[in-house]
CSV table of C-alpha atoms in Angstrom, one decimal:
chain,number,residue,atom,x,y,z
A,672,UNK,CA,136.8,-218.3,-37.6
A,673,UNK,CA,135.0,-219.7,-40.6
A,674,UNK,CA,132.1,-220.9,-38.5
A,675,UNK,CA,131.8,-217.4,-37.0
A,676,UNK,CA,131.8,-215.8,-40.5
A,677,UNK,CA,129.1,-218.3,-41.6
A,678,UNK,CA,127.0,-217.5,-38.5
A,679,UNK,CA,127.3,-213.8,-39.2
A,680,UNK,CA,126.3,-214.2,-42.9
A,681,UNK,CA,123.4,-216.4,-41.8
A,682,UNK,CA,122.3,-213.8,-39.3
A,683,UNK,CA,122.5,-211.0,-41.9
A,684,UNK,CA,120.5,-213.1,-44.4
A,685,UNK,CA,117.9,-213.8,-41.7
A,686,UNK,CA,117.8,-210.1,-40.8
A,687,UNK,CA,117.3,-209.1,-44.5
A,688,UNK,CA,114.5,-211.7,-44.9
A,689,UNK,CA,112.8,-210.4,-41.8
A,690,UNK,CA,113.1,-206.8,-42.9
A,691,UNK,CA,111.8,-207.8,-46.3
A,692,UNK,CA,108.5,-209.1,-44.8
A,693,UNK,CA,105.6,-206.8,-45.7
A,694,UNK,CA,104.6,-204.3,-43.0
A,695,UNK,CA,101.1,-205.8,-43.0
A,696,UNK,CA,102.4,-209.2,-42.1
A,697,UNK,CA,104.8,-207.7,-39.5
A,698,UNK,CA,102.1,-205.9,-37.6
A,699,UNK,CA,99.6,-208.7,-37.8
A,700,UNK,CA,102.3,-211.2,-36.8
A,701,UNK,CA,103.3,-209.2,-33.8
A,702,UNK,CA,99.7,-208.9,-32.7
A,703,UNK,CA,99.1,-212.7,-33.1
A,704,UNK,CA,102.4,-213.5,-31.3
A,705,UNK,CA,101.6,-211.1,-28.4
A,706,UNK,CA,98.1,-212.6,-28.1
A,707,UNK,CA,99.5,-216.1,-28.2
A,708,UNK,CA,102.1,-215.4,-25.5
A,709,UNK,CA,99.7,-213.5,-23.3
A,710,UNK,CA,97.1,-216.2,-23.7
A,711,UNK,CA,99.5,-219.0,-22.8
A,712,UNK,CA,100.9,-217.1,-19.8
A,713,UNK,CA,97.4,-216.3,-18.6
A,714,UNK,CA,96.2,-219.8,-19.1
A,715,UNK,CA,99.1,-221.3,-17.2
A,716,UNK,CA,98.8,-218.8,-14.4
A,717,UNK,CA,95.0,-219.2,-14.0
A,718,UNK,CA,95.3,-223.0,-14.3
A,719,UNK,CA,98.1,-223.1,-11.6
A,720,UNK,CA,96.2,-220.8,-9.2
A,721,UNK,CA,92.9,-222.7,-9.6
A,722,UNK,CA,94.7,-226.1,-9.3
A,723,UNK,CA,96.3,-224.9,-6.0
A,724,UNK,CA,92.9,-223.7,-4.7
A,725,UNK,CA,91.1,-226.9,-5.7
A,726,UNK,CA,93.8,-229.0,-4.0
A,727,UNK,CA,93.3,-227.1,-0.8
A,728,UNK,CA,89.5,-227.5,-1.2
A,729,UNK,CA,89.9,-231.2,-1.9
A,730,UNK,CA,92.1,-231.5,1.2
A,731,UNK,CA,89.6,-229.8,3.4
A,732,UNK,CA,86.9,-231.9,1.9
A,733,UNK,CA,88.9,-235.1,2.5
A,734,UNK,CA,89.3,-234.1,6.2
A,735,UNK,CA,85.6,-233.3,6.5
A,736,UNK,CA,84.5,-236.5,4.9
A,737,UNK,CA,86.8,-238.6,7.0
A,738,UNK,CA,85.7,-237.1,10.3
A,739,UNK,CA,82.1,-237.4,9.3
A,740,UNK,CA,82.5,-241.1,8.4
A,741,UNK,CA,84.6,-241.7,11.6
A,742,UNK,CA,81.8,-240.1,13.7
A,743,UNK,CA,79.2,-242.3,12.0
A,744,UNK,CA,81.0,-245.6,12.8
A,745,UNK,CA,81.9,-244.8,16.4
A,746,UNK,CA,79.0,-246.8,17.9
A,747,UNK,CA,79.5,-249.9,15.8
A,748,UNK,CA,83.2,-249.8,16.6
A,749,UNK,CA,82.5,-249.5,20.3
A,750,UNK,CA,80.2,-252.5,20.2
A,751,UNK,CA,82.4,-254.5,17.9
A,752,UNK,CA,79.8,-254.7,15.1
A,753,UNK,CA,82.1,-255.1,12.2
A,754,UNK,CA,79.3,-255.8,9.7
A,755,UNK,CA,77.6,-252.5,10.6
A,756,UNK,CA,81.0,-250.7,10.2
A,757,UNK,CA,81.4,-252.3,6.7
A,758,UNK,CA,77.9,-251.3,5.8
A,759,UNK,CA,78.5,-247.7,6.8
A,760,UNK,CA,81.7,-247.7,4.6
A,761,UNK,CA,79.7,-249.1,1.7
A,762,UNK,CA,77.1,-246.3,2.1
A,763,UNK,CA,79.7,-243.7,2.3
A,764,UNK,CA,81.3,-244.8,-1.0
A,765,UNK,CA,77.9,-244.8,-2.7
A,766,UNK,CA,77.2,-241.3,-1.3
A,767,UNK,CA,80.7,-240.0,-2.4
A,768,UNK,CA,81.7,-241.7,-5.7
A,769,UNK,CA,85.1,-240.1,-5.7
A,770,UNK,CA,86.2,-242.0,-2.6
A,771,UNK,CA,88.8,-244.6,-3.8
A,772,UNK,CA,89.0,-246.6,-0.6
A,773,UNK,CA,88.1,-246.6,3.2
A,774,UNK,CA,90.2,-248.6,5.7
A,775,UNK,CA,89.4,-249.1,9.4
A,776,UNK,CA,92.2,-250.1,11.8
A,777,UNK,CA,92.2,-250.9,15.5
A,778,UNK,CA,94.5,-249.4,18.0
A,779,UNK,CA,97.3,-251.9,17.2
A,780,UNK,CA,97.2,-251.0,13.5
A,781,UNK,CA,95.5,-254.1,12.2
A,782,UNK,CA,92.9,-253.8,9.5
A,783,UNK,CA,89.4,-254.3,10.9
A,784,UNK,CA,87.4,-253.8,7.6
A,785,UNK,CA,87.8,-252.0,4.3
A,786,UNK,CA,85.9,-251.0,1.2
A,787,UNK,CA,87.9,-253.1,-1.3
A,788,UNK,CA,86.1,-256.0,-3.0
A,789,UNK,CA,89.2,-258.3,-3.0
A,790,UNK,CA,91.3,-257.1,-0.2
A,791,UNK,CA,93.7,-254.3,0.3
A,792,UNK,CA,96.2,-254.1,-2.6
A,793,UNK,CA,99.6,-255.2,-1.4
A,794,UNK,CA,101.4,-252.0,-2.6
A,795,UNK,CA,98.9,-249.8,-0.7
A,796,UNK,CA,99.2,-252.0,2.4
A,797,UNK,CA,103.0,-251.9,2.3
A,798,UNK,CA,102.8,-248.1,1.9
A,799,UNK,CA,100.4,-247.6,4.8
A,800,UNK,CA,101.7,-250.2,7.3
A,801,UNK,CA,104.1,-249.2,10.0
A,802,UNK,CA,102.4,-245.9,11.0
A,803,UNK,CA,100.3,-245.5,14.2
A,804,UNK,CA,96.6,-245.9,13.3
A,805,UNK,CA,95.5,-243.2,15.8
A,806,UNK,CA,97.8,-240.4,14.4
A,807,UNK,CA,96.1,-238.0,12.0
A,808,UNK,CA,98.0,-237.5,8.8
A,809,UNK,CA,97.5,-236.2,5.2
A,810,UNK,CA,99.6,-236.8,2.1
A,811,UNK,CA,99.1,-237.4,-1.6
A,812,UNK,CA,99.7,-240.8,-3.2
A,813,UNK,CA,100.4,-241.4,-6.8
A,814,UNK,CA,98.5,-244.1,-8.7
A,815,UNK,CA,97.9,-245.1,-12.3
A,816,UNK,CA,94.5,-243.5,-12.2
A,817,UNK,CA,95.9,-240.2,-10.8
A,818,UNK,CA,96.7,-238.6,-7.5
A,819,UNK,CA,95.0,-239.8,-4.4
A,820,UNK,CA,94.5,-237.6,-1.3
A,821,UNK,CA,95.1,-239.9,1.7
A,822,UNK,CA,93.7,-238.9,5.1
A,823,UNK,CA,94.0,-240.7,8.4
A,824,UNK,CA,91.8,-239.6,11.4
A,825,UNK,CA,91.2,-241.1,14.9
A,826,UNK,CA,88.1,-242.8,16.0
A,827,UNK,CA,86.9,-242.0,19.5
A,828,UNK,CA,90.0,-239.9,20.1
A,829,UNK,CA,92.2,-242.9,19.2
A,830,UNK,CA,90.5,-245.4,21.5
A,831,UNK,CA,88.6,-246.9,18.6
A,832,UNK,CA,91.5,-247.0,16.2
A,833,UNK,CA,91.7,-245.0,13.1
A,834,UNK,CA,90.0,-244.4,9.7
A,835,UNK,CA,92.0,-244.1,6.5
A,836,UNK,CA,90.3,-242.5,3.5
A,837,UNK,CA,91.5,-242.1,0.0
A,838,UNK,CA,89.8,-239.7,-2.4
A,839,UNK,CA,90.8,-239.2,-6.0
A,840,UNK,CA,91.6,-235.9,-7.8
A,841,UNK,CA,88.9,-236.5,-10.4
A,842,UNK,CA,87.0,-233.5,-9.3
A,843,UNK,CA,90.1,-231.3,-9.6
A,844,UNK,CA,90.8,-232.7,-13.1
A,845,UNK,CA,87.2,-232.1,-14.2
A,846,UNK,CA,87.1,-228.6,-12.8
A,847,UNK,CA,90.5,-227.8,-14.3
A,848,UNK,CA,89.3,-229.2,-17.7
A,849,UNK,CA,86.1,-227.1,-17.5
A,850,UNK,CA,88.0,-224.0,-16.5
A,851,UNK,CA,90.6,-224.5,-19.1
A,852,UNK,CA,88.0,-224.9,-21.8
A,853,UNK,CA,86.3,-221.8,-20.6
A,854,UNK,CA,89.6,-219.8,-20.6
A,855,UNK,CA,90.6,-221.2,-24.0
A,856,UNK,CA,87.3,-220.1,-25.5
A,857,UNK,CA,87.7,-216.7,-23.9
A,858,UNK,CA,91.2,-216.4,-25.2
A,859,UNK,CA,90.2,-217.6,-28.7
A,860,UNK,CA,87.4,-214.9,-28.7
A,861,UNK,CA,89.9,-212.3,-27.5
A,862,UNK,CA,92.4,-213.5,-30.2
A,863,UNK,CA,89.8,-213.3,-32.8
A,864,UNK,CA,88.8,-209.8,-31.7
A,865,UNK,CA,92.5,-208.8,-31.5
A,866,UNK,CA,93.2,-210.2,-35.0
A,867,UNK,CA,90.2,-208.3,-36.4
A,868,UNK,CA,91.5,-205.1,-34.6
A,869,UNK,CA,95.0,-205.9,-35.9
A,870,UNK,CA,93.6,-206.2,-39.5
A,871,UNK,CA,91.9,-202.9,-39.1
A,872,UNK,CA,95.0,-201.3,-37.6
A,873,UNK,CA,97.3,-202.7,-40.3
A,874,UNK,CA,94.9,-201.5,-43.0
A,875,UNK,CA,94.8,-198.0,-41.5
A,876,UNK,CA,98.6,-198.0,-41.4
A,877,UNK,CA,99.5,-199.7,-44.7
A,878,UNK,CA,96.7,-198.3,-46.9
A,879,UNK,CA,98.2,-194.8,-46.8
A,880,UNK,CA,101.6,-196.2,-47.4
A,881,UNK,CA,100.5,-198.3,-50.4
A,882,UNK,CA,98.8,-195.2,-51.8
A,883,UNK,CA,102.0,-193.2,-51.2
A,884,UNK,CA,104.0,-195.9,-53.0
A,885,UNK,CA,101.7,-195.8,-56.0
A,886,UNK,CA,101.9,-192.0,-56.2
A,887,UNK,CA,105.7,-192.2,-55.9
A,888,UNK,CA,105.8,-194.6,-58.8
A,889,UNK,CA,103.6,-192.3,-60.9
A,890,UNK,CA,106.0,-189.4,-60.0
A,891,UNK,CA,109.0,-191.5,-61.0
A,892,UNK,CA,107.4,-192.0,-64.4
A,893,UNK,CA,107.1,-188.2,-64.8
A,894,UNK,CA,103.5,-187.6,-63.6
A,895,UNK,CA,104.2,-184.7,-61.2
A,896,UNK,CA,100.4,-184.0,-61.0
A,897,UNK,CA,99.9,-187.1,-58.9
A,898,UNK,CA,99.2,-186.2,-55.3
A,899,UNK,CA,99.0,-188.3,-52.2
A,900,UNK,CA,95.8,-188.3,-50.2
A,901,UNK,CA,96.2,-187.1,-46.6
A,902,UNK,CA,94.3,-189.5,-44.4
A,903,UNK,CA,95.2,-187.9,-41.0
A,904,UNK,CA,97.5,-185.7,-39.1
A,905,UNK,CA,99.8,-188.5,-37.8
A,906,UNK,CA,103.4,-189.2,-39.0
A,907,UNK,CA,102.1,-190.8,-42.3
A,908,UNK,CA,99.9,-187.8,-42.9
A,909,UNK,CA,102.8,-185.4,-42.3
A,910,UNK,CA,104.9,-187.6,-44.7
A,911,UNK,CA,102.2,-187.3,-47.3
A,912,UNK,CA,102.1,-183.5,-46.9
A,913,UNK,CA,105.9,-183.4,-47.3
A,914,UNK,CA,105.7,-185.7,-50.3
A,915,UNK,CA,103.1,-183.5,-52.0
A,916,UNK,CA,105.2,-180.4,-51.3
A,917,UNK,CA,108.2,-182.2,-52.9
A,918,UNK,CA,106.2,-183.2,-56.0
A,919,UNK,CA,104.9,-179.6,-56.4
A,920,UNK,CA,108.5,-178.3,-56.2
A,921,UNK,CA,109.6,-180.9,-58.7
A,922,UNK,CA,106.7,-180.0,-61.0
A,923,UNK,CA,107.7,-176.3,-60.8
A,924,UNK,CA,111.4,-177.2,-61.4
A,925,UNK,CA,110.5,-179.4,-64.4
A,926,UNK,CA,108.3,-176.7,-65.9
A,927,UNK,CA,111.2,-174.2,-65.5
A,928,UNK,CA,113.6,-176.7,-67.1
A,929,UNK,CA,111.2,-177.5,-69.9
A,930,UNK,CA,110.7,-173.7,-70.5
A,931,UNK,CA,114.5,-173.2,-70.6
A,932,UNK,CA,114.8,-176.3,-72.9
A,933,UNK,CA,112.2,-174.9,-75.2
A,934,UNK,CA,114.0,-171.6,-75.3
A,935,UNK,CA,117.3,-173.3,-75.9
A,936,UNK,CA,115.9,-175.4,-78.7
A,937,UNK,CA,114.2,-172.4,-80.2
A,938,UNK,CA,117.5,-170.5,-80.1
A,939,UNK,CA,119.4,-173.5,-81.6
A,940,UNK,CA,116.7,-173.8,-84.3
A,941,UNK,CA,117.1,-170.2,-85.2
A,942,UNK,CA,120.9,-170.5,-85.2
A,943,UNK,CA,120.7,-173.6,-87.4
A,944,UNK,CA,118.2,-172.0,-89.7
A,945,UNK,CA,120.4,-168.9,-90.0
A,946,UNK,CA,123.4,-171.1,-90.7
A,947,UNK,CA,121.6,-173.0,-93.4
A,948,UNK,CA,120.4,-169.7,-94.9
A,949,UNK,CA,123.9,-168.4,-94.8
A,950,UNK,CA,125.3,-171.5,-96.3
A,951,UNK,CA,122.7,-171.3,-99.0
A,952,UNK,CA,123.6,-167.7,-99.7
A,953,UNK,CA,127.3,-168.4,-99.7
A,954,UNK,CA,126.8,-171.4,-101.9
A,955,UNK,CA,124.8,-169.4,-104.3
A,956,UNK,CA,127.3,-166.6,-104.3
A,957,UNK,CA,130.2,-169.0,-104.9
A,958,UNK,CA,128.3,-170.8,-107.7
A,959,UNK,CA,126.7,-167.8,-109.4
A,960,UNK,CA,129.1,-165.0,-108.9
A,961,UNK,CA,132.6,-166.4,-108.4
A,962,UNK,CA,131.9,-169.5,-110.5
A,963,UNK,CA,130.6,-167.4,-113.4
A,964,UNK,CA,133.4,-164.9,-113.1
A,965,UNK,CA,136.0,-167.7,-113.3
A,966,UNK,CA,134.2,-169.3,-116.2
A,967,UNK,CA,134.2,-165.9,-118.0
A,968,UNK,CA,137.9,-165.6,-117.3
A,969,UNK,CA,138.5,-169.0,-118.7
A,970,UNK,CA,136.6,-168.2,-121.9
A,971,UNK,CA,138.6,-165.0,-122.2
A,972,UNK,CA,141.9,-166.8,-121.8
A,973,UNK,CA,140.9,-169.4,-124.3
A,974,UNK,CA,139.6,-166.7,-126.8
A,975,UNK,CA,142.6,-164.4,-126.6
A,976,UNK,CA,145.0,-167.4,-126.5
A,977,UNK,CA,143.6,-168.7,-129.7
A,978,UNK,CA,144.7,-165.4,-131.4
A,979,UNK,CA,148.1,-165.4,-129.8
A,980,UNK,CA,150.1,-168.6,-130.2
A,981,UNK,CA,153.3,-167.2,-128.7
A,982,UNK,CA,152.9,-168.7,-125.3
A,983,UNK,CA,150.9,-171.9,-125.8
A,984,UNK,CA,152.3,-173.7,-122.7
A,985,UNK,CA,151.7,-170.8,-120.4
A,986,UNK,CA,148.1,-170.5,-121.8
A,987,UNK,CA,147.4,-174.2,-121.2
A,988,UNK,CA,148.7,-174.0,-117.6
A,989,UNK,CA,146.6,-171.0,-116.9
A,990,UNK,CA,143.5,-172.8,-118.3
A,991,UNK,CA,144.2,-175.8,-116.1
A,992,UNK,CA,144.6,-173.6,-113.0
A,993,UNK,CA,141.4,-171.8,-113.7
A,994,UNK,CA,139.5,-175.1,-114.3
A,995,UNK,CA,140.9,-176.3,-111.0
A,996,UNK,CA,139.8,-173.2,-109.2
A,997,UNK,CA,136.3,-173.6,-110.8
A,998,UNK,CA,136.1,-177.2,-109.6
A,999,UNK,CA,137.2,-176.2,-106.1
A,1000,UNK,CA,134.6,-173.4,-106.0
A,1001,UNK,CA,132.0,-175.9,-107.2
A,1002,UNK,CA,132.9,-178.4,-104.5
A,1003,UNK,CA,132.9,-175.7,-101.9
A,1004,UNK,CA,129.5,-174.5,-103.0
A,1005,UNK,CA,128.2,-178.0,-102.9
A,1006,UNK,CA,129.6,-178.6,-99.4
A,1007,UNK,CA,128.1,-175.4,-98.1
A,1008,UNK,CA,124.6,-176.2,-99.4
A,1009,UNK,CA,123.9,-178.4,-102.4
A,1010,UNK,CA,121.4,-176.7,-104.7
A,1011,UNK,CA,120.1,-180.2,-105.7
A,1012,UNK,CA,118.7,-180.5,-102.1
A,1013,UNK,CA,116.4,-177.5,-102.7
A,1014,UNK,CA,115.6,-178.5,-106.3
A,1015,UNK,CA,115.2,-182.3,-106.2
A,1016,UNK,CA,115.0,-183.4,-102.6
A,1017,UNK,CA,116.8,-185.5,-100.1
A,1018,UNK,CA,117.1,-188.7,-102.1
A,1019,UNK,CA,118.9,-187.0,-105.1
A,1020,UNK,CA,121.1,-185.0,-102.8
A,1021,UNK,CA,122.2,-188.0,-100.8
A,1022,UNK,CA,122.9,-190.0,-104.0
A,1023,UNK,CA,125.0,-187.2,-105.4
A,1024,UNK,CA,126.8,-186.6,-102.1
A,1025,UNK,CA,127.7,-190.3,-101.9
A,1026,UNK,CA,128.9,-190.3,-105.4
A,1027,UNK,CA,131.1,-187.2,-104.8
A,1028,UNK,CA,132.6,-188.6,-101.6
A,1029,UNK,CA,133.2,-192.0,-103.2
A,1030,UNK,CA,135.0,-190.4,-106.1
A,1031,UNK,CA,137.4,-188.5,-103.9
A,1032,UNK,CA,138.1,-191.0,-101.0
A,1033,UNK,CA,139.2,-194.6,-100.5
A,1034,UNK,CA,136.2,-196.4,-98.9
A,1035,UNK,CA,133.5,-197.9,-101.1
A,1036,UNK,CA,130.1,-196.3,-100.3
A,1037,UNK,CA,126.8,-198.0,-101.0
A,1038,UNK,CA,123.6,-196.0,-101.1
A,1039,UNK,CA,120.0,-197.3,-101.2
A,1040,UNK,CA,116.7,-195.5,-100.9
A,1041,UNK,CA,113.5,-197.5,-100.1
A,1042,UNK,CA,110.0,-196.1,-100.3
A,1043,UNK,CA,107.1,-195.4,-102.6
A,1044,UNK,CA,108.2,-193.4,-105.6
A,1045,UNK,CA,105.1,-191.1,-105.6
A,1046,UNK,CA,105.6,-189.9,-102.0
A,1047,UNK,CA,105.7,-186.2,-101.4
A,1048,UNK,CA,108.8,-184.4,-100.3
A,1049,UNK,CA,109.7,-184.1,-96.6
A,1050,UNK,CA,109.7,-180.8,-94.8
A,1051,UNK,CA,112.7,-178.6,-95.6
A,1052,UNK,CA,114.0,-178.8,-92.0
A,1053,UNK,CA,113.8,-182.6,-92.0
A,1054,UNK,CA,115.6,-182.9,-95.3
A,1055,UNK,CA,118.4,-180.5,-94.2
A,1056,UNK,CA,118.8,-182.3,-90.9
A,1057,UNK,CA,119.0,-185.8,-92.5
A,1058,UNK,CA,121.4,-184.6,-95.1
A,1059,UNK,CA,123.7,-183.0,-92.5
A,1060,UNK,CA,123.6,-186.1,-90.4
A,1061,UNK,CA,124.7,-188.3,-93.4
A,1062,UNK,CA,127.3,-185.7,-94.3
A,1063,UNK,CA,128.8,-185.6,-90.8
A,1064,UNK,CA,128.7,-189.4,-90.5
A,1065,UNK,CA,130.4,-190.0,-93.8
A,1066,UNK,CA,133.0,-187.3,-93.0
A,1067,UNK,CA,133.9,-189.0,-89.8
A,1068,UNK,CA,134.1,-192.4,-91.5
A,1069,UNK,CA,136.5,-191.1,-94.2
A,1070,UNK,CA,138.6,-188.8,-92.1
A,1071,UNK,CA,138.8,-190.5,-88.7
A,1072,UNK,CA,137.6,-194.1,-88.8
A,1073,UNK,CA,139.7,-195.3,-91.7
A,1074,UNK,CA,136.8,-197.2,-93.0
A,1075,UNK,CA,136.9,-199.4,-96.1
A,1076,UNK,CA,133.2,-200.0,-96.5
A,1077,UNK,CA,130.3,-197.6,-95.8
A,1078,UNK,CA,126.6,-197.8,-96.5
A,1079,UNK,CA,123.8,-195.3,-96.4
A,1080,UNK,CA,120.2,-196.4,-96.3
A,1081,UNK,CA,117.2,-194.1,-96.5
A,1082,UNK,CA,113.9,-195.8,-95.6
A,1083,UNK,CA,110.6,-194.0,-95.7
A,1084,UNK,CA,107.0,-195.2,-94.9
A,1085,UNK,CA,103.8,-193.5,-94.0
A,1086,UNK,CA,104.7,-192.9,-90.4
A,1087,UNK,CA,108.4,-192.1,-90.4
A,1088,UNK,CA,111.6,-191.7,-92.3
A,1089,UNK,CA,114.8,-193.5,-91.2
A,1090,UNK,CA,118.4,-192.8,-92.1
A,1091,UNK,CA,121.0,-195.5,-91.4
A,1092,UNK,CA,124.7,-194.9,-91.9
A,1093,UNK,CA,127.2,-197.7,-91.2
A,1094,UNK,CA,131.0,-198.1,-91.6
A,1095,UNK,CA,133.6,-200.8,-90.8
A,1096,UNK,CA,136.1,-198.3,-89.4
A,1097,UNK,CA,138.1,-198.4,-86.1
A,1098,UNK,CA,135.1,-197.1,-84.1
A,1099,UNK,CA,135.4,-195.2,-80.8
A,1100,UNK,CA,134.2,-195.3,-77.2
A,1101,UNK,CA,130.9,-193.3,-77.1
A,1102,UNK,CA,131.0,-193.0,-73.3
A,1103,UNK,CA,134.5,-191.5,-73.3
A,1104,UNK,CA,133.6,-189.1,-76.1
A,1105,UNK,CA,130.5,-187.9,-74.3
A,1106,UNK,CA,132.4,-187.5,-71.0
A,1107,UNK,CA,135.1,-185.3,-72.5
A,1108,UNK,CA,134.8,-181.6,-71.9
A,1109,UNK,CA,136.3,-180.9,-75.2
A,1110,UNK,CA,135.5,-182.6,-78.5
A,1111,UNK,CA,132.6,-184.7,-79.4
A,1112,UNK,CA,130.7,-181.7,-80.9
A,1113,UNK,CA,129.9,-183.8,-83.9
A,1114,UNK,CA,127.8,-186.3,-81.9
A,1115,UNK,CA,126.2,-183.5,-79.9
A,1116,UNK,CA,125.4,-181.5,-83.0
A,1117,UNK,CA,123.8,-184.6,-84.7
A,1118,UNK,CA,121.6,-185.3,-81.6
A,1119,UNK,CA,120.6,-181.7,-81.3
A,1120,UNK,CA,119.6,-181.3,-84.9
A,1121,UNK,CA,117.6,-184.5,-84.9
A,1122,UNK,CA,115.8,-183.6,-81.7
A,1123,UNK,CA,114.8,-180.2,-83.1
A,1124,UNK,CA,112.7,-182.0,-85.8
A,1125,UNK,CA,111.2,-184.4,-83.3
A,1126,UNK,CA,113.4,-187.3,-84.2
A,1127,UNK,CA,115.5,-189.8,-82.3
A,1128,UNK,CA,119.2,-190.6,-82.9
A,1129,UNK,CA,121.1,-193.7,-81.9
A,1130,UNK,CA,124.8,-194.0,-82.3
A,1131,UNK,CA,126.4,-197.4,-81.7
A,1132,UNK,CA,130.1,-197.9,-81.7
A,1133,UNK,CA,133.0,-199.4,-79.8
A,1134,UNK,CA,136.7,-199.7,-80.5
A,1135,UNK,CA,137.4,-201.9,-83.5
A,1136,UNK,CA,133.7,-202.6,-84.4
A,1137,UNK,CA,132.8,-199.7,-86.7
A,1138,UNK,CA,130.1,-197.2,-86.2
A,1139,UNK,CA,126.3,-197.2,-86.8
A,1140,UNK,CA,124.3,-194.0,-86.9
A,1141,UNK,CA,120.5,-194.5,-86.9
A,1142,UNK,CA,118.1,-191.6,-87.1
A,1143,UNK,CA,114.3,-191.9,-87.1
A,1144,UNK,CA,112.0,-188.9,-87.6
A,1145,UNK,CA,108.2,-189.3,-87.2
A,1146,UNK,CA,106.2,-187.7,-90.0
A,1147,UNK,CA,103.7,-185.3,-88.6
A,1148,UNK,CA,100.5,-184.8,-90.6
A,1149,UNK,CA,100.9,-181.1,-90.1
A,1150,UNK,CA,104.5,-181.0,-91.3
A,1151,UNK,CA,105.4,-178.8,-94.2
A,1152,UNK,CA,105.6,-180.8,-97.4
A,1153,UNK,CA,106.7,-180.1,-100.9
A,1154,UNK,CA,105.5,-181.6,-104.2
A,1155,UNK,CA,108.2,-183.2,-106.4
């Protein structure tokens, strides 16, 4: 069972590797493989057919040569002139170099003469003895030098004995070698042409695909204006047309989404601006109207109480209550919209807010501001946004995170302004808060307000590790600025 699982996994890995091979290599590899298989089969078939035909031709040639030589030695055989017979055999071997041997036997099967220099080899003699010398036969003998076509024909219709001729297959080997070389060169030429055609074909197939892949990457990066070139009306061309239609639809959809997002941001900006103005008005009303009225009431109580000492305890209690109400009104006005933010800027407002929060709550809060002292003020919207972010972050740290240490850092350079708020509280799961349908409006509000002024907000937190709020707002040269 384990071996079967291992084989299945190996097969799947091999399949993945094969499917991961580039299309160019696949097409070219298939073409080369088909050409190699076709060439091998063709070469084997041609070689086999030609070899069979050459063997038949060599057999007919052996019969023709043996009969011709037998006819030329009939007269010397009939007269018993062995020397003349031997001379004729020698001449025949000179005329036909591929003749391996010639043997003349009498009617009883005894060797009369032969073409060997040192006698008939014993193994050949043992192979040929025992057969009638006048019977015509043909067979192929195997030797160290190759196959030998052996022919026996009768002399004078068997009355003069028989002639045995052995002819080598050298001609067949040479012809096969020449034909094989010719076929191989032809196949190599065809393979080269096929490879060239395969390269052209793979280029025609893969070039549009590569172009389509590059366009798809551009679209994935947000460039919906990228269009795929249509090279033809085939399947790849139709795919390019469908892809262009898809990118056009995506571009229209993104434009609609961007338009809606601009409208939404403009609406949120108006709402936030209206809220800030309303906060400013309420804060001014609380500070100027209600605060002044309470202060006047306090002065009146103190003035009239000084003339009437009948109820000193009651007067002191009333004074303390009025002072408490004045302090609450002042804090409420400050929380709604600190006037110091409009008058002296973000640095002073944050320092004052940190001081106020630290005086009323348990965690120790450290505030630092880094930047050139002669820098101009930020735009009103940027100051209000950064102040609200710091206010929200510190409120969360004090009320929910149970933090013991907090820090607020304001860093400004020529290109941007950065606000960093950190605490060592219990933290929270950002993903869970973002996924909740209810709650989490503080984080959403922070991100929305920062995005409206062109900034970027990062909130890092997890259970038990505290929270870090980092806001960076680029400073546009065209932004509204105020002189200190």
